[in-house]
XYZ file of C-alpha atoms in Angstrom:
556
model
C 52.352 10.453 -82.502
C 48.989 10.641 -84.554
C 48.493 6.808 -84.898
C 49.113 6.401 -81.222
C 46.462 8.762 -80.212
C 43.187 7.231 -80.931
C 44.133 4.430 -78.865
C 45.459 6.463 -75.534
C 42.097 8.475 -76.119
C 40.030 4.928 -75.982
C 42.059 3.880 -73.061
C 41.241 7.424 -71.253
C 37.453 7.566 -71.978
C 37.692 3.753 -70.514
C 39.318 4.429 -67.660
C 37.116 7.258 -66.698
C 34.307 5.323 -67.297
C 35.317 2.791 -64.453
C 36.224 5.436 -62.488
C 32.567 6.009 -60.909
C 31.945 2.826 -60.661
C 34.605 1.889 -58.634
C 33.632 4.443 -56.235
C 30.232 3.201 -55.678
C 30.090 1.098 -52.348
C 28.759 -1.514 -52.468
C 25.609 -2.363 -50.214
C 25.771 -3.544 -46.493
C 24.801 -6.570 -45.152
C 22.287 -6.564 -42.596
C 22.638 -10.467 -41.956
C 23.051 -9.913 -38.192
C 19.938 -7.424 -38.006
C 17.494 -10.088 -39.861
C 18.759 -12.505 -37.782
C 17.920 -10.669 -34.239
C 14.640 -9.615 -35.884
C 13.737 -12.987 -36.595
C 14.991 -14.312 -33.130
C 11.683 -12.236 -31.876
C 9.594 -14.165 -33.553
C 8.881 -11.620 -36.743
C 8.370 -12.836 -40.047
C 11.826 -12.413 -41.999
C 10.621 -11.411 -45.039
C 10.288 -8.161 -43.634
C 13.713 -7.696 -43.235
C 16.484 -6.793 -46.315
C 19.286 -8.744 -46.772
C 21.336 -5.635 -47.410
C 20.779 -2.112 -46.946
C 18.062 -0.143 -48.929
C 16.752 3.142 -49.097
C 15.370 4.974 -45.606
C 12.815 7.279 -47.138
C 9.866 5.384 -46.152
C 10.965 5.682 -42.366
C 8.709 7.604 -40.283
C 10.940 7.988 -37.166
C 14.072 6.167 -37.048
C 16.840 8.722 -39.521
C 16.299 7.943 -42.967
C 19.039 7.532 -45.377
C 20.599 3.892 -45.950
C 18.947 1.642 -43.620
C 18.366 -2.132 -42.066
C 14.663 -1.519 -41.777
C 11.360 -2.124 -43.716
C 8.587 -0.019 -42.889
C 6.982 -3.311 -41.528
C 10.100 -3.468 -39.152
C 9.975 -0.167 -37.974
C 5.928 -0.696 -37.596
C 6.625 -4.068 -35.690
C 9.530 -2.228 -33.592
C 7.266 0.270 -32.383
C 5.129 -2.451 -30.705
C 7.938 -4.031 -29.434
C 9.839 -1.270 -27.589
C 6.095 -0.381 -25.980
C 6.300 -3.805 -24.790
C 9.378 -3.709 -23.924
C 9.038 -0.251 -21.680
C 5.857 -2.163 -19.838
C 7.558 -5.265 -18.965
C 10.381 -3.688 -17.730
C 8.827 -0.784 -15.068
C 5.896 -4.206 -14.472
C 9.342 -5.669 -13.186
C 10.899 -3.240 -10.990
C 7.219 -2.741 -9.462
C 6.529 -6.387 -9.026
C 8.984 -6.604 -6.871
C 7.745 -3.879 -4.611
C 4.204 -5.141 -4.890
C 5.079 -8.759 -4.007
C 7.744 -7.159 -0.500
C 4.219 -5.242 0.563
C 2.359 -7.923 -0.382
C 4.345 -10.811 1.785
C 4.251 -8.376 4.568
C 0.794 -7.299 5.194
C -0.147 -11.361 4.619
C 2.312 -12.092 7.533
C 1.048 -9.127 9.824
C -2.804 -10.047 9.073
C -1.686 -13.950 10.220
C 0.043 -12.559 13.187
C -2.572 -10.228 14.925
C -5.299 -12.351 13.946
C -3.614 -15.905 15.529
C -2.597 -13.465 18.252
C -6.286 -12.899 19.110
C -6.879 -16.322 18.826
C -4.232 -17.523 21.103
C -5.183 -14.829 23.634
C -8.857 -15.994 23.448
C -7.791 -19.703 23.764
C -5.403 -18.745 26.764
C -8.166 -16.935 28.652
C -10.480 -19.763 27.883
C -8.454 -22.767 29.394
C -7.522 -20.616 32.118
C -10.784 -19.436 32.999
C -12.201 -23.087 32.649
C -9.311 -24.324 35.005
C -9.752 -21.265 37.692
C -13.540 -21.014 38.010
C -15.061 -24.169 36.834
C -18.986 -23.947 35.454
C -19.272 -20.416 36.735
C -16.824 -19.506 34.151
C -18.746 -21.612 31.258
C -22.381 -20.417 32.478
C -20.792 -16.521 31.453
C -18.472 -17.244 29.150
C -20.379 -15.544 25.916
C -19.057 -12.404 27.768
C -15.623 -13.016 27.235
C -16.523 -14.537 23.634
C -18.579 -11.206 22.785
C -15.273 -9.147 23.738
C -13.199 -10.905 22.031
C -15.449 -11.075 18.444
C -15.306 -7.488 18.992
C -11.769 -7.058 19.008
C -11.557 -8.984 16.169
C -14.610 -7.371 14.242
C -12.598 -4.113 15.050
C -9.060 -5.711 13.292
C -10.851 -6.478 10.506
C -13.625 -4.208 9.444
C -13.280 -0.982 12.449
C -16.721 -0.804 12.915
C -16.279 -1.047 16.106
C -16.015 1.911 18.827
C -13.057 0.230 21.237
C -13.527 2.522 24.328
C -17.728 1.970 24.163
C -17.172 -1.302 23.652
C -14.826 -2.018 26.635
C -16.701 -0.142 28.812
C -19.852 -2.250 27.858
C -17.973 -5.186 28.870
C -17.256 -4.039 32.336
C -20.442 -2.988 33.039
C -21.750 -6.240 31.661
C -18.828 -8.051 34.217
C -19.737 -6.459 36.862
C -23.820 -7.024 36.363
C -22.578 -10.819 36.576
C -19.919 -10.513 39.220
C -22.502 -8.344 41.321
C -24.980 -11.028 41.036
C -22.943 -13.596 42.186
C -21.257 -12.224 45.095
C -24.730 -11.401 46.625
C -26.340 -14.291 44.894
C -29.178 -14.206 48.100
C -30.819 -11.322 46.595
C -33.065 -11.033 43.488
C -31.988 -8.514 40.833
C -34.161 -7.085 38.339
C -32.854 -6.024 35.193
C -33.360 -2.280 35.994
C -31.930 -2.863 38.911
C -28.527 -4.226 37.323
C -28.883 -1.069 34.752
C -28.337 1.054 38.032
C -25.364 -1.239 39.405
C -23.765 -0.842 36.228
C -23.702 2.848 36.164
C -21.483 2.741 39.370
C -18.472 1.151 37.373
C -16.490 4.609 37.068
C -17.207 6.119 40.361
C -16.891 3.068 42.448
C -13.578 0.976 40.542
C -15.216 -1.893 41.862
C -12.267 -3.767 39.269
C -9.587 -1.318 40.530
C -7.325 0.571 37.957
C -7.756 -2.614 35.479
C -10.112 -1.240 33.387
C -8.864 2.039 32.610
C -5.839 0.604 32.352
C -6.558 -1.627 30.015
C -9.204 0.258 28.012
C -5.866 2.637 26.874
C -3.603 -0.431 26.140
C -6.362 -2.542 23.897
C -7.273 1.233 22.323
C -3.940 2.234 21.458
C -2.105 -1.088 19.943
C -5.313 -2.107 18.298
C -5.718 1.336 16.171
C -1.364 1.600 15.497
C -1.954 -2.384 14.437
C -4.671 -2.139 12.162
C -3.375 1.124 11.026
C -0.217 -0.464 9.986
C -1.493 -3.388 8.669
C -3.834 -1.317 6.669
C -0.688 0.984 5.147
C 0.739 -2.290 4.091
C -2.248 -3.112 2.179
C -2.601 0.527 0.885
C 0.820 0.389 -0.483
C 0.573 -2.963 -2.265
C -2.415 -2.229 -3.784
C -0.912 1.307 -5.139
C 1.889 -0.158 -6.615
C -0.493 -3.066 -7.839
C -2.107 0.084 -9.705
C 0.468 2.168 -11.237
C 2.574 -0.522 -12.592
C -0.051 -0.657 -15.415
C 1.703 1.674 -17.756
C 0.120 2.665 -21.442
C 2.837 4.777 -23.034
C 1.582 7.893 -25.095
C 2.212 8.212 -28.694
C 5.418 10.438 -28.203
C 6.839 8.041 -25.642
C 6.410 5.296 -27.824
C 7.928 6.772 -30.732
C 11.443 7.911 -28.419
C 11.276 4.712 -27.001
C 11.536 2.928 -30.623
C 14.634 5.681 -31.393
C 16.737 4.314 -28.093
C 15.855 0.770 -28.089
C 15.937 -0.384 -31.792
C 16.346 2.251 -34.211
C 20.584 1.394 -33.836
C 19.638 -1.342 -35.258
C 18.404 0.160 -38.708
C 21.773 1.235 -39.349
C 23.595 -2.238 -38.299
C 24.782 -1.058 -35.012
C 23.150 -3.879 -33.361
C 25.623 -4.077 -30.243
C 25.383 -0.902 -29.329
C 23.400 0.395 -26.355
C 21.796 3.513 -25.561
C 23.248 6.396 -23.819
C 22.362 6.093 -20.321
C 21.528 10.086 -19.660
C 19.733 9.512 -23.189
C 17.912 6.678 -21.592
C 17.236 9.185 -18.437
C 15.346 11.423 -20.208
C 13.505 9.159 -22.234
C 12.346 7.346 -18.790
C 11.594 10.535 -17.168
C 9.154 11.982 -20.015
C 7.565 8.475 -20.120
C 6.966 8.379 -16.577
C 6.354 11.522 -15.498
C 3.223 11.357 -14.100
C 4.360 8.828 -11.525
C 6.956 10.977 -10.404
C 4.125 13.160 -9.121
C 4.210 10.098 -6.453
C 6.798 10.742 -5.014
C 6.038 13.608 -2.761
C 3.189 11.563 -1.114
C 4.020 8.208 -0.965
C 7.430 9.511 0.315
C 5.383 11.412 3.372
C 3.411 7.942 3.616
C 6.709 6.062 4.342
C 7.430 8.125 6.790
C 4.267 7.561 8.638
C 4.321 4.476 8.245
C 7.714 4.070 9.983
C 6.894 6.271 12.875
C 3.639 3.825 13.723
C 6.142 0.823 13.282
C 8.312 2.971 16.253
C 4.955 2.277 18.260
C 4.504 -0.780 17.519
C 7.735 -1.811 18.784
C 7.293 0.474 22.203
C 4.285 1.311 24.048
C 1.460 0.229 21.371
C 3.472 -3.658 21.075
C -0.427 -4.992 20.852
C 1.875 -8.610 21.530
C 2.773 -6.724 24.566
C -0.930 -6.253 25.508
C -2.811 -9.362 24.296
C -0.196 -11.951 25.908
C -1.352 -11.046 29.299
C -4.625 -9.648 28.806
C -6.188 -12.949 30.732
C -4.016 -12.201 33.758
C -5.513 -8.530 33.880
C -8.816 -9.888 34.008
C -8.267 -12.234 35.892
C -6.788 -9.452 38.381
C -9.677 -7.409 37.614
C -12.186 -10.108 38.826
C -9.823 -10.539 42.156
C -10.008 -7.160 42.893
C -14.318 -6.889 42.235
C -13.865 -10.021 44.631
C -11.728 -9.055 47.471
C -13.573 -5.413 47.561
C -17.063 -7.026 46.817
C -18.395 -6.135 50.193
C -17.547 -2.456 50.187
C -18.811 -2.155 46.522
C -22.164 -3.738 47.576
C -23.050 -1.676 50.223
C -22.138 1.657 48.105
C -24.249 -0.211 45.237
C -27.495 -0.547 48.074
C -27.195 3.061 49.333
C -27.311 4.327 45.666
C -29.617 1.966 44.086
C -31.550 1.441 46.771
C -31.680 -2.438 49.323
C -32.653 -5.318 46.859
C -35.227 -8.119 48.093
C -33.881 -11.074 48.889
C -34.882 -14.285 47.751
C -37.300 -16.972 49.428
C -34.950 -19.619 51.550
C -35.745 -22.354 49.306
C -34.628 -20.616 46.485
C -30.964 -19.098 47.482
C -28.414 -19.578 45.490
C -25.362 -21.707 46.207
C -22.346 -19.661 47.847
C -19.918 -18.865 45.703
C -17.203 -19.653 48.415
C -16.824 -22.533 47.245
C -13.484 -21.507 45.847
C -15.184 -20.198 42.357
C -12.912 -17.051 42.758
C -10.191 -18.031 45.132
C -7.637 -19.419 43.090
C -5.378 -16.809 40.840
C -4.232 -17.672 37.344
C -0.566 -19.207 36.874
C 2.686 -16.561 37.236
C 2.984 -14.547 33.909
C 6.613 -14.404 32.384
C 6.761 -11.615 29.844
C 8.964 -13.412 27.780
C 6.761 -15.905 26.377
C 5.371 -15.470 23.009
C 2.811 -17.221 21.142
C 3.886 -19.299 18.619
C 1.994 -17.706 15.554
C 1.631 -19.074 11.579
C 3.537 -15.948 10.720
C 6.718 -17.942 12.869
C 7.858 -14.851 14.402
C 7.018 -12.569 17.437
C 5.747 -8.945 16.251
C 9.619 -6.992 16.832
C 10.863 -9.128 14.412
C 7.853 -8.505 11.580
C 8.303 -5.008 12.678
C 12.128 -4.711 12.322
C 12.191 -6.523 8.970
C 9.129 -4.021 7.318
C 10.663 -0.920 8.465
C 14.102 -2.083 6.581
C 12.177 -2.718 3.206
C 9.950 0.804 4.016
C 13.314 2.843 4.303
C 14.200 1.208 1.093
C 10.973 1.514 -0.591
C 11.217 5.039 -0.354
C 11.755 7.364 -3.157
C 11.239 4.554 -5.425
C 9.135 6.748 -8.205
C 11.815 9.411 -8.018
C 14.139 7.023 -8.719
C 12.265 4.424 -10.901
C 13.760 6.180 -14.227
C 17.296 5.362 -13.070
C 16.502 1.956 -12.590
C 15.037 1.168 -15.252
C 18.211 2.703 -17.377
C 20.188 0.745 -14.695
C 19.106 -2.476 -16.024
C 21.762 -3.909 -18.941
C 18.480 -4.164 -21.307
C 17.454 -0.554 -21.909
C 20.978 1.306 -21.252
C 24.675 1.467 -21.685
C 26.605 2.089 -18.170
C 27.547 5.134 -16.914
C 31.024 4.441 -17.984
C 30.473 4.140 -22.096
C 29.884 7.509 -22.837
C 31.368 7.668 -26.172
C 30.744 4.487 -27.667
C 26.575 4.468 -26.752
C 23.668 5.334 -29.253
C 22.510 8.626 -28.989
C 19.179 8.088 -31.170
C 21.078 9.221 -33.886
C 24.278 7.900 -34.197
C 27.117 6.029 -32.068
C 28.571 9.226 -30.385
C 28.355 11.088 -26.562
C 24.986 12.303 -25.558
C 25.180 15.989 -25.247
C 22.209 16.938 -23.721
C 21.136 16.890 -19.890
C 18.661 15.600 -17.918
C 15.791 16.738 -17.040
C 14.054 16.814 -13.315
C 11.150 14.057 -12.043
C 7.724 14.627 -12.399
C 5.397 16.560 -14.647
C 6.063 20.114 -14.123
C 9.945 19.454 -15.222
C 8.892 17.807 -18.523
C 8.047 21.170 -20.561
C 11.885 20.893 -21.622
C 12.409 17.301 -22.192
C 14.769 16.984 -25.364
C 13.511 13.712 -26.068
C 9.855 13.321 -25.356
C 6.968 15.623 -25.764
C 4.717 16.060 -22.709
C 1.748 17.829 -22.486
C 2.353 19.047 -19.284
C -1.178 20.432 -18.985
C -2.806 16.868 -19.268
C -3.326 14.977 -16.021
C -3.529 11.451 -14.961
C -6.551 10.240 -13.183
C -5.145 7.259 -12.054
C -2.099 8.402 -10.458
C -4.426 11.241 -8.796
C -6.776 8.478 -7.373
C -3.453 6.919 -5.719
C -1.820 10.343 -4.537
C -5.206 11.166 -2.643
C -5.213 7.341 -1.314
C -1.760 8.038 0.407
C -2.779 11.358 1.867
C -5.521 9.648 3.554
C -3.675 7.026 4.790
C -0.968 9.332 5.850
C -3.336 11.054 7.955
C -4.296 7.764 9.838
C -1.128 7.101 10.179
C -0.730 10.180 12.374
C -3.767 9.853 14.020
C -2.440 6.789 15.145
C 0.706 7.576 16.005
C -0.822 10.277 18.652
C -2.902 7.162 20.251
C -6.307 8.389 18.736
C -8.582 6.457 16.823
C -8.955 5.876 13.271
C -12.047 5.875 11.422
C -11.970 3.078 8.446
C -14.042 2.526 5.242
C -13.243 0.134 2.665
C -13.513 1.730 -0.903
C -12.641 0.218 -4.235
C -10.660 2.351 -6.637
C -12.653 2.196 -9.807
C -10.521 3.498 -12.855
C -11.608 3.281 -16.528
C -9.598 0.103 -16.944
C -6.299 2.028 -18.915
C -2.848 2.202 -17.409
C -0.966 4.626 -16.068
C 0.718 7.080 -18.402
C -2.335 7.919 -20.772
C -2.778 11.268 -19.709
C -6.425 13.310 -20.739
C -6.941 16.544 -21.350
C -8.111 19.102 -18.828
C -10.955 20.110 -20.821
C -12.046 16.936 -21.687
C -11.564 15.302 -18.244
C -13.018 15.710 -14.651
C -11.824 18.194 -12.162
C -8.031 16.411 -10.876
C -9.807 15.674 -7.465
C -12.698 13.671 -8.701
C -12.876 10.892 -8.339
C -15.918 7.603 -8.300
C -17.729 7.313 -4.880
C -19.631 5.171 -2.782
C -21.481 5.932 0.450
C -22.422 3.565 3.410
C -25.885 3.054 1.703
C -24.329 1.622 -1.409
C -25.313 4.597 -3.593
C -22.893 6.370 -6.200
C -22.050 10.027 -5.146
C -23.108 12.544 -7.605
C -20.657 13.133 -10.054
C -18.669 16.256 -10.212
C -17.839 18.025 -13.215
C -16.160 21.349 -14.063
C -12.697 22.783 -15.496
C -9.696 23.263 -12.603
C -8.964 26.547 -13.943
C -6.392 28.445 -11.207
C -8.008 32.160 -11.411
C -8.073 34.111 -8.499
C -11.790 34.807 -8.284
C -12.123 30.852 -8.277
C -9.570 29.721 -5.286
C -12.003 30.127 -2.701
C -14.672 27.586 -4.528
C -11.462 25.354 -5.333
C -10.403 24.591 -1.486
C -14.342 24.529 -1.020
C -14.698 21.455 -2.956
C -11.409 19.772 -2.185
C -12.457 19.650 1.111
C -15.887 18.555 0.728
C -13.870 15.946 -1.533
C -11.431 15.011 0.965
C -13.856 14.465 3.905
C -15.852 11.931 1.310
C -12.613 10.149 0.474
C -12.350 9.799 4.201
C -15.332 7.612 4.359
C -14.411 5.921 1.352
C -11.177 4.617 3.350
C -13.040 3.257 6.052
């Protein structure tokens, strides 16, 4: 037994010796991770050929790992450009619909006024001859206004249609008693006898509420369009803060550190991640959802009583009905004129003026059918623009409430719905447990995934909030058939995307905001914390008004 035992112990100490090393498993490959980090164009020396040690990770789990520091340094960038190219996307798309649609309503209304103006003109020409030509800057000045108004809204539409009455009827009354000399005072005082004596009937009053009403709802609209576009334009300039960035890199490629490069992210994981990173534009919602609305209630009018297609197809007909009425009641309208302004001298024989019997003002224009419509470079008659707008409004709203969602929704940044189980859940392959949070700022203090500083503020997004409320308010001025006052203004932001957030102390007051009077001189800047105590409420809705009435004439 003795000479077998020094052997059997030899054998024993061997065996136990292997015994750990057997156990030790041996390193991963992370072939298939190099090779997707190198399909991104990074250098491959930065990535292992097998697993290593974690420790010098700063935010993906440490322990055995895939990564470099380089790679998780390099990752970081990546999933921040990843997050902007993908929310650039999804508001693109909205950008480009508003976009497309405000170009094809400016083409419409503005070859609308130029095919009215053109239609007037040959008619005109063709009914009364020179008489028409030797006046016509009349009917030019009236329409440049109405297209000075369509463009810029400088332009007072009720004073200026009653200035080209008054103007009409100082020529028509000249020519219907063409054997009398008028002064210019004289025709100041026939002029001020349009209202009580109608010498052009009901036309002009008529009229004066058609032109007023479909040329504020148009521009209006047109105007929302352009809002809306350039909005969107705006906010889809993200700049991710330092704690988005770092949850982005944990959903998008921190899987990959620990080989699991097929595997997706969670999509409720995804959901929260989305909402922390954009909460401030969910703080749009609210407005631009109101401004929607608005804006689909003025497209009602557009397709009923404020159709300005409606009103500008026959608007040389109306006229031309106007000047038949002056005509056919010119005798009665004299007289009242020569009691009230007192008889006017009559010119020497030699010096009388042709009759205008002639037949300048005895033929009509041609029959009006209704159902004509001017063929415009937009290729479509205004129910049709209006129909296909309000079907890309209804689905244009909510879009910031829901922008999270779609961005999880696409197959880049998310799992589906349906793999619960098998998804990443920034720490392993396993369910998501947690739930999601609500849109928007206030709902972020309880984010599991992303730290917000709910008591930062956006400047940007504020600028665009206080842009829709404005144009909301247009919207329902003209709606009711009043006009709206318009400024241009040019939203001047320090240059950075949405998303970067500032702190209340170190920021302006939340409704400041760069301004720009008529005279071309910057207002005088505001300054001073937004602090909510009681004591200071009263100063608060002080300035936001005095702030809201000068972002009114910013908008015009």
């Amino acid at each position: 037994m003795a000479r077998f035992g020094l052997p059997a112990l030899l054998c024993t100490l061997a065996v136990l010796c292997a015994a750990p090393l057997a156990a030790e498993p041996k390193p991963k490959s992370c072939s298939e991770v190099r090779r997707l980090y190198v399909s991104k164009g990074f250098n491959k020396n930065d990535a292992p050929t097998h697993e290593i040690n974690g420790d010098h990770l700063k935010i993906c789990p440490q322990g055995y790992t895939c990564c470099s520091q380089e790679m998780e340094e390099k990752y970081s960038l990546q999933s921040k450009d990843d997050f902007k190219s993908v929310v650039s996307e999804q508001c693109d798309r909205l950008q480009a619909i508003f976009a497309s649609r405000y170009k094809k309503f400016d083409e419409f209304f503005k070859e609308l006024l130029e095919n009215a103006e053109k239609s007037l003109n040959d008619m005109f020409v063709k009914t009364y001859g020179r008489l028409y030509m030797q006046n016509s800057e009349l009917f030019q000045d009236l329409f440049g206004e109405l297209k000075r108004y369509y463009v810029a809204g400088s332009v007072n539409l009720e004073e200026m249609l009653s200035d080209f009455w008054a103007r009409l009827l100082e020529r028509m009354f000249r020519l219907v008693n063409s054997q009398y000399h008028f002064t210019d005072e004289y025709l100041e005082c026939v002029s001020k006898y349009t209202e009580q004596l109608k010498p052009f009937g009901d036309v002009p009053r008529k009229l004066k509420l058609q032109v007023t009403r479909a040329f504020v709802a148009a521009r209006t609209f047109a105007q929302g369009l352009a809002v809306a576009r350039d909005v969107v334009s705006k906010v889809s300039v993200v700049n991710p803060t330092a704690q988005c960035t770092h949850a982005l890199l944990r959903m998008v490629y921190c899987s990959h550190c620990q080989g699991l490069v097929t595997v997706k992210p969670c999509y409720n994981y995804c959901s929260n991640i989305m909402r922390g990173c954009l909460a401030h534009q969910g703080d749009l919602d609210f407005e631009w959802n109101n401004f929607i609305d608005a804006m689909l209630m003025v497209a009602e009018r557009l397709e009923g009583p404020f159709n300005i297609e409606s009103v500008m197809d026959p608007i040389d007909v109306k006229i031309s009905d106007a000047i038949m009425n002056m005509q056919e009641n010119s005798v009665q309208v004299s007289q009242k004129v020569f009691q009230g302004c007192g008889p006017p001298k009559p010119l020497p024989a030699g010096r009388i003026s042709r009759s205008i019997s002639e037949g300048a003002f005895s033929a009509r224009f041609r029959p009006y059918h209704p159902e004509e419509r001017p063929t415009t470079a937009a290729g479509t008659s205004l129910d049709r623009l209006v129909t296909d707008v309000k079907e890309k409004l209804k689905e244009a709203k909510k879009f910031w409430s829901s922008l999270p969602s779609t961005v999880c929704n696409d197959e880049r940044m998310a799992a589906g719905n349906g793999n619960e189980d098998g998804c990443w859940n920034g720490r392993g392959k396993s369910r998501y447990l947690f739930a999601v949070t609500g849109n928007g700022l206030a709902n972020q203090g309880n984010n599991p995934e992303v730290q917000v500083d709910t008591s930062k503020t956006d400047m940007l997004i504020l600028r665009q909030i206080m842009a829709l409320r404005v144009m909301t308010s247009k919207m329902k001025n003209a709606y009711n058939g009043n006009d709206v006052d318009f400024f241009d203004i040019s939203d001047e932001s320090s240059g950075e995307g949405s998303g970067s957030g500032c702190e209340y102390q170190q920021c302006p007051s939340e409704l400041e905001y760069n301004a720009t009077d008529h005279s071309g001189k910057s207002a005088s800047d505001k300054t001073g914390g937004t602090g909510t105590r009681v004591g200071a409420q009263p100063y608060l809705l002080a300035v936001s008004c005095i702030l809201f009435l000068v972002m009114q004439r910013e908008w015009r």
